[in-house]
Tab-separated table of C-alpha atoms in Angstrom:
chain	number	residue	atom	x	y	z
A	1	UNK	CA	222.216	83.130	317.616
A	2	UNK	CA	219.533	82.375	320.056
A	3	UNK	CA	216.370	82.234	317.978
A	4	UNK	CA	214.859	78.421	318.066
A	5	UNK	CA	212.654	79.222	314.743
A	6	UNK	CA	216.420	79.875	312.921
A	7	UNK	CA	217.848	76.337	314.855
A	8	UNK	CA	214.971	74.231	313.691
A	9	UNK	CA	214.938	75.606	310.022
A	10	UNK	CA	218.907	75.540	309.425
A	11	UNK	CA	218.970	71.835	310.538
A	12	UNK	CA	215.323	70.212	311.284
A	13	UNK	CA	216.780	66.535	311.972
A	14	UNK	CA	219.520	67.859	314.554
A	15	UNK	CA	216.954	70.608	316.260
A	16	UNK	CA	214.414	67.067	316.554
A	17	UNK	CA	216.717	65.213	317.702
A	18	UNK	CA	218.379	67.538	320.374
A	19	UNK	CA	215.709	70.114	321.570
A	20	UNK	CA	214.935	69.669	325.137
A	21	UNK	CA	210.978	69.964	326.071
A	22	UNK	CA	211.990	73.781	326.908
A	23	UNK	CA	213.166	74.400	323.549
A	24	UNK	CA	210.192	73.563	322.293
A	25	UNK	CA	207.985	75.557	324.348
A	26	UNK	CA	209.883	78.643	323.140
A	27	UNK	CA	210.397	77.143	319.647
A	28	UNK	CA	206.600	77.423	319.538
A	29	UNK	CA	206.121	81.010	321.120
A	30	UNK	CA	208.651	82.406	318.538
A	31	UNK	CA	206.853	80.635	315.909
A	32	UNK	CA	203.748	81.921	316.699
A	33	UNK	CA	205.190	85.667	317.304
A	34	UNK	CA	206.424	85.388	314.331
A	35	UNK	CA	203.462	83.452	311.935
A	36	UNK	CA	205.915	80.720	310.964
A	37	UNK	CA	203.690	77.719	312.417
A	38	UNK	CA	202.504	76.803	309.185
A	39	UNK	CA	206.170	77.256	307.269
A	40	UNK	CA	207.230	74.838	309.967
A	41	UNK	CA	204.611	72.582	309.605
A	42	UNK	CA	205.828	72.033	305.851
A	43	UNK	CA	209.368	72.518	306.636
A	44	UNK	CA	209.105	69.551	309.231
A	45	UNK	CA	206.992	67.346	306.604
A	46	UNK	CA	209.628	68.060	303.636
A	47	UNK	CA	212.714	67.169	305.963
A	48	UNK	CA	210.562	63.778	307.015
A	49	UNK	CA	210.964	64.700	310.878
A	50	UNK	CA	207.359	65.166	311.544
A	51	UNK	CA	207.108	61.898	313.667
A	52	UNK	CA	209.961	63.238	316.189
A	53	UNK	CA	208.164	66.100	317.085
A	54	UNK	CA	206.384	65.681	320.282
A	55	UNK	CA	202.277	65.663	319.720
A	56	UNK	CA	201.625	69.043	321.355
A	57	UNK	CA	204.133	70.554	319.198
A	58	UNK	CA	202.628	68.923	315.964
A	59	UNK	CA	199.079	70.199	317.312
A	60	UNK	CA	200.531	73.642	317.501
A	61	UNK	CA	202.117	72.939	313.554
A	62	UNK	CA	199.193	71.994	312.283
A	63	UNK	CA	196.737	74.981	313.574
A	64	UNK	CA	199.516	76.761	312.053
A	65	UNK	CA	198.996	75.170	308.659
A	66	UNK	CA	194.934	75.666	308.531
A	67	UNK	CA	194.872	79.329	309.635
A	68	UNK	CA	197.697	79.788	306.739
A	69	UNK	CA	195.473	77.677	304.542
A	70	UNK	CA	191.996	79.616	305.324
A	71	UNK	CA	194.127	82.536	304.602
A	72	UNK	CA	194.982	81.227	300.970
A	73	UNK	CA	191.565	80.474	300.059
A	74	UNK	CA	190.959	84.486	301.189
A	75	UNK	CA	193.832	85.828	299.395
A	76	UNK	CA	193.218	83.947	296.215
A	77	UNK	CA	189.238	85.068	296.203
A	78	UNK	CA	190.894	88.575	295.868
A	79	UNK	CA	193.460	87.741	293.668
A	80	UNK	CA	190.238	87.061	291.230
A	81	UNK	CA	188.473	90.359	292.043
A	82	UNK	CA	192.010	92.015	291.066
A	83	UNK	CA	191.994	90.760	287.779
A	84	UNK	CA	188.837	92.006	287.101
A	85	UNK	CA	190.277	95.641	287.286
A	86	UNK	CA	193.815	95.021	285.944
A	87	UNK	CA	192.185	92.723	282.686
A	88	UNK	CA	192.191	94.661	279.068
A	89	UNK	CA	194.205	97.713	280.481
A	90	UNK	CA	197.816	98.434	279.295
A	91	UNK	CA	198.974	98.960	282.942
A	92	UNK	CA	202.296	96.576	283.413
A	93	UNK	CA	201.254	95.413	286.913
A	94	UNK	CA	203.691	92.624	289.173
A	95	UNK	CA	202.462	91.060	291.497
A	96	UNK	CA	205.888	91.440	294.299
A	97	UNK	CA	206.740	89.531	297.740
A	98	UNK	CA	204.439	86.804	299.497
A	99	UNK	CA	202.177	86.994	297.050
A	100	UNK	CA	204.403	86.459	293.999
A	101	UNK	CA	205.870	83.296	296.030
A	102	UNK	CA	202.334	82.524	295.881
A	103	UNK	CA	201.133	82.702	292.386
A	104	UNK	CA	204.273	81.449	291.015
A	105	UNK	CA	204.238	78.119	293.073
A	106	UNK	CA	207.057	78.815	295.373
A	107	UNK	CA	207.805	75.979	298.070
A	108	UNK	CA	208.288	78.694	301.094
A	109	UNK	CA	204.800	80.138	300.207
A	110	UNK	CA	203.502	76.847	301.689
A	111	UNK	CA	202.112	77.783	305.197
A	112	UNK	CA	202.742	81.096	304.622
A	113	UNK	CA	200.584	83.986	306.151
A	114	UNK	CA	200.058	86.963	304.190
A	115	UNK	CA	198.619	90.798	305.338
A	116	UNK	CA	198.025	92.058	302.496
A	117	UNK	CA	198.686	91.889	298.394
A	118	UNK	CA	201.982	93.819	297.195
A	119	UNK	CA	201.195	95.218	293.907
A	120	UNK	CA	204.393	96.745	291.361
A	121	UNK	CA	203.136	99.315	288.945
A	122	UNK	CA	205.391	101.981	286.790
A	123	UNK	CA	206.072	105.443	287.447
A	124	UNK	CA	204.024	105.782	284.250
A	125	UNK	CA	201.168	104.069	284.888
A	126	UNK	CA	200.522	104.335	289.022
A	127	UNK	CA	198.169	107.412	288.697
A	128	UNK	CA	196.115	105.536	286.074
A	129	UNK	CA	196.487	102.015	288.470
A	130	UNK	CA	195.657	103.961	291.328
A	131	UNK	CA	192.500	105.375	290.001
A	132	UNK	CA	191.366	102.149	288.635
A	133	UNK	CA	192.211	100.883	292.505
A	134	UNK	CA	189.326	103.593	294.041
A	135	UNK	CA	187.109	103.187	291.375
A	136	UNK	CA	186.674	99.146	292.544
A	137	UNK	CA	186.345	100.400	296.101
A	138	UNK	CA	189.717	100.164	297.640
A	139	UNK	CA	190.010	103.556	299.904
A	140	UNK	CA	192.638	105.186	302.065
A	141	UNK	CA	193.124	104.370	305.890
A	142	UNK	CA	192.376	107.371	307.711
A	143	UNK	CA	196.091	109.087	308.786
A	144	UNK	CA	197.354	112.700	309.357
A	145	UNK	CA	197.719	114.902	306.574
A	146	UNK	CA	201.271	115.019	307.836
A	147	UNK	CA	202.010	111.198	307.238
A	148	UNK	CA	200.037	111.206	304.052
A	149	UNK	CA	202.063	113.883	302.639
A	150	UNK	CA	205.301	111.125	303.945
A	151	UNK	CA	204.115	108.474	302.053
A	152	UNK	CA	203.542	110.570	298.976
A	153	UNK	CA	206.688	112.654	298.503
A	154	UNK	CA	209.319	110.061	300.189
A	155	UNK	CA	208.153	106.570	300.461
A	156	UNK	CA	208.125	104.094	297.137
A	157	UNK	CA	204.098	103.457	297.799
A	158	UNK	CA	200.775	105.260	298.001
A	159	UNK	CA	199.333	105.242	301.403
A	160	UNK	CA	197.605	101.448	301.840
A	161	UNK	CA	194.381	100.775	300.232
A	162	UNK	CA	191.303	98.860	301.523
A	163	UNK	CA	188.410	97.679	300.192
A	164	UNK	CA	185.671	98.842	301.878
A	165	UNK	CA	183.213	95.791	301.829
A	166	UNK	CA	186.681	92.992	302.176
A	167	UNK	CA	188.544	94.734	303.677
A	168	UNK	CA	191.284	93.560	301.789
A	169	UNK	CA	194.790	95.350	302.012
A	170	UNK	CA	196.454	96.695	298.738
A	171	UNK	CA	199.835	98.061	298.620
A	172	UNK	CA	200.057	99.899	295.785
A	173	UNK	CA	204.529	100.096	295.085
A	174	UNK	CA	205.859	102.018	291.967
A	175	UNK	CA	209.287	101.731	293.431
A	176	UNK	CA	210.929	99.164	295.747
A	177	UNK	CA	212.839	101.597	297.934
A	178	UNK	CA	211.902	105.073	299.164
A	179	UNK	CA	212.502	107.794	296.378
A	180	UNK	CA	214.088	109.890	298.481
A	181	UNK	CA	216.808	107.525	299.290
A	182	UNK	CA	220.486	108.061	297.800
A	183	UNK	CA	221.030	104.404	297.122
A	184	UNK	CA	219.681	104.897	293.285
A	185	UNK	CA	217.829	101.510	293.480
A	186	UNK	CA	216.279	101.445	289.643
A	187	UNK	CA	213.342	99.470	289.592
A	188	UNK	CA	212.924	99.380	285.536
A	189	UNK	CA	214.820	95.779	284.789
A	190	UNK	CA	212.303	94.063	287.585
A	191	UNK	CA	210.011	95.644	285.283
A	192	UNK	CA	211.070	95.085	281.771
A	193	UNK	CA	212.299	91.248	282.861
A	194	UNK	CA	209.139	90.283	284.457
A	195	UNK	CA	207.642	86.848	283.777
A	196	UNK	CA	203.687	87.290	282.369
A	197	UNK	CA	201.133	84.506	284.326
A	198	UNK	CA	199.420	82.532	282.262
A	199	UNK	CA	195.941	83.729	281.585
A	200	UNK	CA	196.701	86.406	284.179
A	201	UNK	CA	196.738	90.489	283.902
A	202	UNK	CA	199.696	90.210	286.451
A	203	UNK	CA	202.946	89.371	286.085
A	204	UNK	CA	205.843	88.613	288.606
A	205	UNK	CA	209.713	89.355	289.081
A	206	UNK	CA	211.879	87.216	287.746
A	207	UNK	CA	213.362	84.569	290.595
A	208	UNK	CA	216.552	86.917	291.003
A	209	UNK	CA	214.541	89.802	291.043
A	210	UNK	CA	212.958	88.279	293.695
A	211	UNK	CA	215.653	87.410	295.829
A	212	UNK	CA	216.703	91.086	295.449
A	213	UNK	CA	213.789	92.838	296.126
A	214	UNK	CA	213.875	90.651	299.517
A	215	UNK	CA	217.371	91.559	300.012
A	216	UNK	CA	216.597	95.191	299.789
A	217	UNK	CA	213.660	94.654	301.880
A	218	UNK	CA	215.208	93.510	304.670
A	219	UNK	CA	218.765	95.072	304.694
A	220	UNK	CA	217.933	98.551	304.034
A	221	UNK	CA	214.881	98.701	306.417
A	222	UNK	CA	214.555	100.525	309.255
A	223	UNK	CA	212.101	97.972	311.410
A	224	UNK	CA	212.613	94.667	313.255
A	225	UNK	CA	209.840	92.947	314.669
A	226	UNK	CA	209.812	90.777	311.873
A	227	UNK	CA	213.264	89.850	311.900
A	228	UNK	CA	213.452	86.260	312.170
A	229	UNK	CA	210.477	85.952	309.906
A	230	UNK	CA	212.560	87.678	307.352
A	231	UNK	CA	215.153	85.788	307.636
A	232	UNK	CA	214.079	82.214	307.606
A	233	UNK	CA	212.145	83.951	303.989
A	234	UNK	CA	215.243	85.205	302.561
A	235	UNK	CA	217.105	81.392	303.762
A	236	UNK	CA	214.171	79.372	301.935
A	237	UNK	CA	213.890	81.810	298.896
A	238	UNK	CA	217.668	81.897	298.254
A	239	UNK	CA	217.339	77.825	298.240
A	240	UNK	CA	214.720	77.709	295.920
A	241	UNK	CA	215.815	80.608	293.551
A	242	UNK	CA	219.133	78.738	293.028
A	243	UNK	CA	217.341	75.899	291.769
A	244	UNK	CA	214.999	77.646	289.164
A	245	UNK	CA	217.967	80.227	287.924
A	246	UNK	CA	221.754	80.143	287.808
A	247	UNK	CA	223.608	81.663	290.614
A	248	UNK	CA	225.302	84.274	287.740
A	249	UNK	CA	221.412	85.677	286.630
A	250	UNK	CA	221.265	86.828	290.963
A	251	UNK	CA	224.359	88.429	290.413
A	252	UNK	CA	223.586	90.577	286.892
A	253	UNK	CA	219.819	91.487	288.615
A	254	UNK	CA	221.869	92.770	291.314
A	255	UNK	CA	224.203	94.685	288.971
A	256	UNK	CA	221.359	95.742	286.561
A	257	UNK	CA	219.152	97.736	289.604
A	258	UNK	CA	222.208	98.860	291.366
A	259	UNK	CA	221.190	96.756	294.361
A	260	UNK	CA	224.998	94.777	294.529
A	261	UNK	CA	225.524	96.335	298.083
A	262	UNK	CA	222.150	94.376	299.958
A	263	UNK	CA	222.533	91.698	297.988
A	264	UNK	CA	225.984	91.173	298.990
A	265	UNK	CA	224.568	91.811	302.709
A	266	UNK	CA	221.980	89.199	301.985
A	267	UNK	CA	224.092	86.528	300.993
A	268	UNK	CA	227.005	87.381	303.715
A	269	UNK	CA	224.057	87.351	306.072
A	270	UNK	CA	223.001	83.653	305.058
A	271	UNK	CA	226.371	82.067	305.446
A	272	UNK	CA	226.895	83.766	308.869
A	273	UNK	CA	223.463	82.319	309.961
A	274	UNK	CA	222.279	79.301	307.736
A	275	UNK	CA	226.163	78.293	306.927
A	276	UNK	CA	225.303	78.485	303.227
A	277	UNK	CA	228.126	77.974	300.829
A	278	UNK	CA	228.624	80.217	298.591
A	279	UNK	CA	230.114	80.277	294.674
A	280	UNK	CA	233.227	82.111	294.052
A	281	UNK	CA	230.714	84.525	291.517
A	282	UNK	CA	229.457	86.425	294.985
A	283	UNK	CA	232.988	88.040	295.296
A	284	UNK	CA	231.539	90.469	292.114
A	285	UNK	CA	229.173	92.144	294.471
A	286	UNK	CA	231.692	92.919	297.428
A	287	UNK	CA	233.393	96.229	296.264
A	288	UNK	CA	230.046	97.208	295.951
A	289	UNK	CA	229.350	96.545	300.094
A	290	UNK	CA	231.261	98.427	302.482
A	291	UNK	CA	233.573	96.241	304.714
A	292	UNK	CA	232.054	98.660	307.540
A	293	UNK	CA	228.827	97.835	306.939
A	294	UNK	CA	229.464	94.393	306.367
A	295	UNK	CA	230.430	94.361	309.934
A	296	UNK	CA	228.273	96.178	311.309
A	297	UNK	CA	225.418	94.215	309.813
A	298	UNK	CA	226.962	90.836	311.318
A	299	UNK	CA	227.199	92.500	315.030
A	300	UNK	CA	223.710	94.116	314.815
A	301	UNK	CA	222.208	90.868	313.726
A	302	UNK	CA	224.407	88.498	316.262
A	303	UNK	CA	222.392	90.833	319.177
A	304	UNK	CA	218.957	91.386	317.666
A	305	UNK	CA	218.773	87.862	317.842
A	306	UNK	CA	220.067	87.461	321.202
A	307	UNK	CA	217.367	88.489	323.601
A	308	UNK	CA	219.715	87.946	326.208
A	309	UNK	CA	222.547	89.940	325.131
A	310	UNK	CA	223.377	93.403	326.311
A	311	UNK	CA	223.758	94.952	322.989
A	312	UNK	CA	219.970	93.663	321.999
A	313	UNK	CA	218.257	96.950	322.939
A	314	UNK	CA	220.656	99.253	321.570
A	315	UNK	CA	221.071	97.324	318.408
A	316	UNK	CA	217.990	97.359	317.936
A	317	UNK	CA	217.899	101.606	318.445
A	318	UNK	CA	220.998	101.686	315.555
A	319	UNK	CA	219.293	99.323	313.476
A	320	UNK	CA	216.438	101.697	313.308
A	321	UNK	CA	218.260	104.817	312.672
A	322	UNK	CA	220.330	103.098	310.246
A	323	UNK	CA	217.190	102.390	308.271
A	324	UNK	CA	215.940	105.475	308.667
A	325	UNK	CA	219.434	106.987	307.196
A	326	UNK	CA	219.385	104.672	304.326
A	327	UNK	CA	215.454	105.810	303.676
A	328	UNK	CA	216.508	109.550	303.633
A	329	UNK	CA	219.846	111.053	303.999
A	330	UNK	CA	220.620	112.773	307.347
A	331	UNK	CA	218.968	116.243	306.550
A	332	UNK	CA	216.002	114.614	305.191
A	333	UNK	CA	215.890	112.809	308.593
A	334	UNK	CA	216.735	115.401	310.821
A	335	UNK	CA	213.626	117.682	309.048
A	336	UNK	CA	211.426	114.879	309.361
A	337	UNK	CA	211.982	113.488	312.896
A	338	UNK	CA	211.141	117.627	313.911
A	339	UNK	CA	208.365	117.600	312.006
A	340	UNK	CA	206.907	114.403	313.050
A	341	UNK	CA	207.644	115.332	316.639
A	342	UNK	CA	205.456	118.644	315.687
A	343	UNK	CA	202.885	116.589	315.055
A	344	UNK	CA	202.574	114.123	317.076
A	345	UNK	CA	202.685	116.801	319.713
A	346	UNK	CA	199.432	118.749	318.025
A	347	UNK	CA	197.475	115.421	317.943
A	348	UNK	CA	198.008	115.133	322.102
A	349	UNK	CA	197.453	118.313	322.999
A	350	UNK	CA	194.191	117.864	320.445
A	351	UNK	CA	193.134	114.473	322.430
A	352	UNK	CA	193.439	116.073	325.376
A	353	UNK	CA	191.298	119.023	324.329
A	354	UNK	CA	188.314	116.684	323.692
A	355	UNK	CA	189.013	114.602	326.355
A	356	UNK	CA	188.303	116.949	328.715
A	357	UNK	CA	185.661	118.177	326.741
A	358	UNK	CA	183.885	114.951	327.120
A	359	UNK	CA	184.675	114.998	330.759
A	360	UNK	CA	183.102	118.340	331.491
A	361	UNK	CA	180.054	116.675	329.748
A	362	UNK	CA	180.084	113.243	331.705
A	363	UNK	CA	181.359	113.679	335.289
A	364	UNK	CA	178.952	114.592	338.079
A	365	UNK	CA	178.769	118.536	338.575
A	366	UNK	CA	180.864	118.584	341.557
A	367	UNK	CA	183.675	116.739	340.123
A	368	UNK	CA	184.741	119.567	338.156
């Protein structure tokens, strides 16, 4: 494992007291790839090392942890618009991911930097929570018909939603894995076991829920330029999860949405790269996971993280069709990748249509 972020979050003290000034330097670049300068900043004042980290590092930390803070302030201010729509209707709505850790007072959400507000709403209830949505002024981004259609009849969300005047992002989720998956992910007990907020319309997941809704987030996705981020997440949430539940509640969540195989992932995952120890009760989800899998998640991982490896670009091309397998089934896949290729063709041959359109009307007459 190569990534500095990872070293300095599995052992603070040890990365302060070994890093050389070079370490540093690219300790801060990934941390600043990856919007972790303000997680740092708290992760580095919890662990009491804050004083053996060289001033232009701490500078770095701490504009970090004011952007992250500014951000706050901004997501908050729309967290109080939201309830304003979601207040006196019958809609079940959870607030899911960075901005449950959020709301719910989560250590890791310290420092955090958000991009938009993940919203849960039932199968039931999304055309009625949708509506409300565009009534209050959150539109569409403008997209192709043909990736519209893509988020509607495959994906778990609408297409993203932003307020015109804000421009606040809204992610409006009635699943947490693409319906046209295989993997039978049921999202009802995050539903049914979700823990109201005081004097709130929202509610949020249940700490195990949480842990794996990350878990399926991250294992069964196809992307991974947020990798590390993800990571160091799922290592801080698992801590603090363990803490407010019993190690035996992750487990039944697991077993109750059908999610044993990622969570299994997730937790072999943490051991391999934080050295977690973990309880004998983990050995319930493995004949869930393939052994196959298992492995192949370890080896993909070992050389996304290693930039220098040999194996880093092509994991990365296997991690991505992996994802996209999980997503949709091969034929699914296969119709889609034609189609999108279809398309994207059409919208280049259209640019370059008005391109030259605008050339004919812009270039000097004997340039033609």
């Amino acid at each position: 494992m190569k990534s500095e972020c990872i070293a300095f979050v599995r052992g603070p003290e040890l990365y302060c007291q070994n890093a050389s000034i070079q370490q540093w330097t690219a300790f801060i670049d990934e941390a600043r790839q990856y919007a972790l300068l303000g997680s740092c900043y708290f992760l580095a004042q919890d662990h009491d090392v804050w004083a053996k980290i060289p001033t232009a590092v701490q500078n770095h930390l701490v504009s970090g942890y004011h952007y992250a803070e500014k951000q706050k302030i901004t997501l908050l201010n729309e967290l109080i618009e939201l309830e304003k729509i979601f207040t006196d209707s019958a809609i079940p709505a959870l607030l899911v991911k960075g901005v449950a850790y959020r709301v719910d007072g989560y250590s890791l959400a310290r420092g955090r930097v958000f991009s938009d507000i993940d919203l849960l709403v039932p199968d039931s209830h999304f055309a009625q929570a949708l509506e409300k949505l565009k009534n209050a002024g959150y539109l569409e981004f403008s997209m192709s018909a043909y990736d519209r259609r893509y988020y509607l009849r495959w994906t778990h969300q609408h297409p993203p939603l932003t307020h015109f005047l804000r421009g606040a992002n809204i992610d409006l989720h009635h699943h947490i894995f693409p319906v046209s998956s295989r993997e039978n992910i049921r999202v009802e007990p995050i539903v049914e076991q979700a823990i109201p907020l005081t004097d709130s319309a929202f509610s949020v997941p249940s700490p195990a829920h949480l842990f794996m809704h990350a878990a399926v987030h991250l294992f069964y996705q196809d992307e991974t330029h947020k990798l590390v981020k993800d990571l160091v997440d799922l290592y801080l949430l698992y801590q603090e999860v363990i803490t407010r539940q019993p190690f035996s509640d992750l487990v039944a969540a697991a077993q109750q949405s059908n999610a044993q195989a990622a969570v299994f992932y997730a937790l072999s995952t943490l051991q391999q790269v934080f050295a977690i120890q973990l309880p004998a009760e983990a050995g319930q989800l493995a004949p869930a996971a393939s052994r196959y899998r298992t492995w192949q998640m370890q080896f993909l991982l070992t050389h996304l993280l290693d930039h220098t490896s040999t194996w880093h670009r092509p994991a990365h091309f296997f991690w991505f069709v992996r994802g996209h397998l999980l997503k949709m089934g091969p034929l699914t896949l296969l119709y889609h990748s034609i189609a999108k290729s279809i398309e994207q063709f059409k919208e280049r041959r259209e640019l370059s249509k008005k391109q030259q359109q605008a050339d004919a009307h812009t270039r000097p007459g004997d340039a033609h």
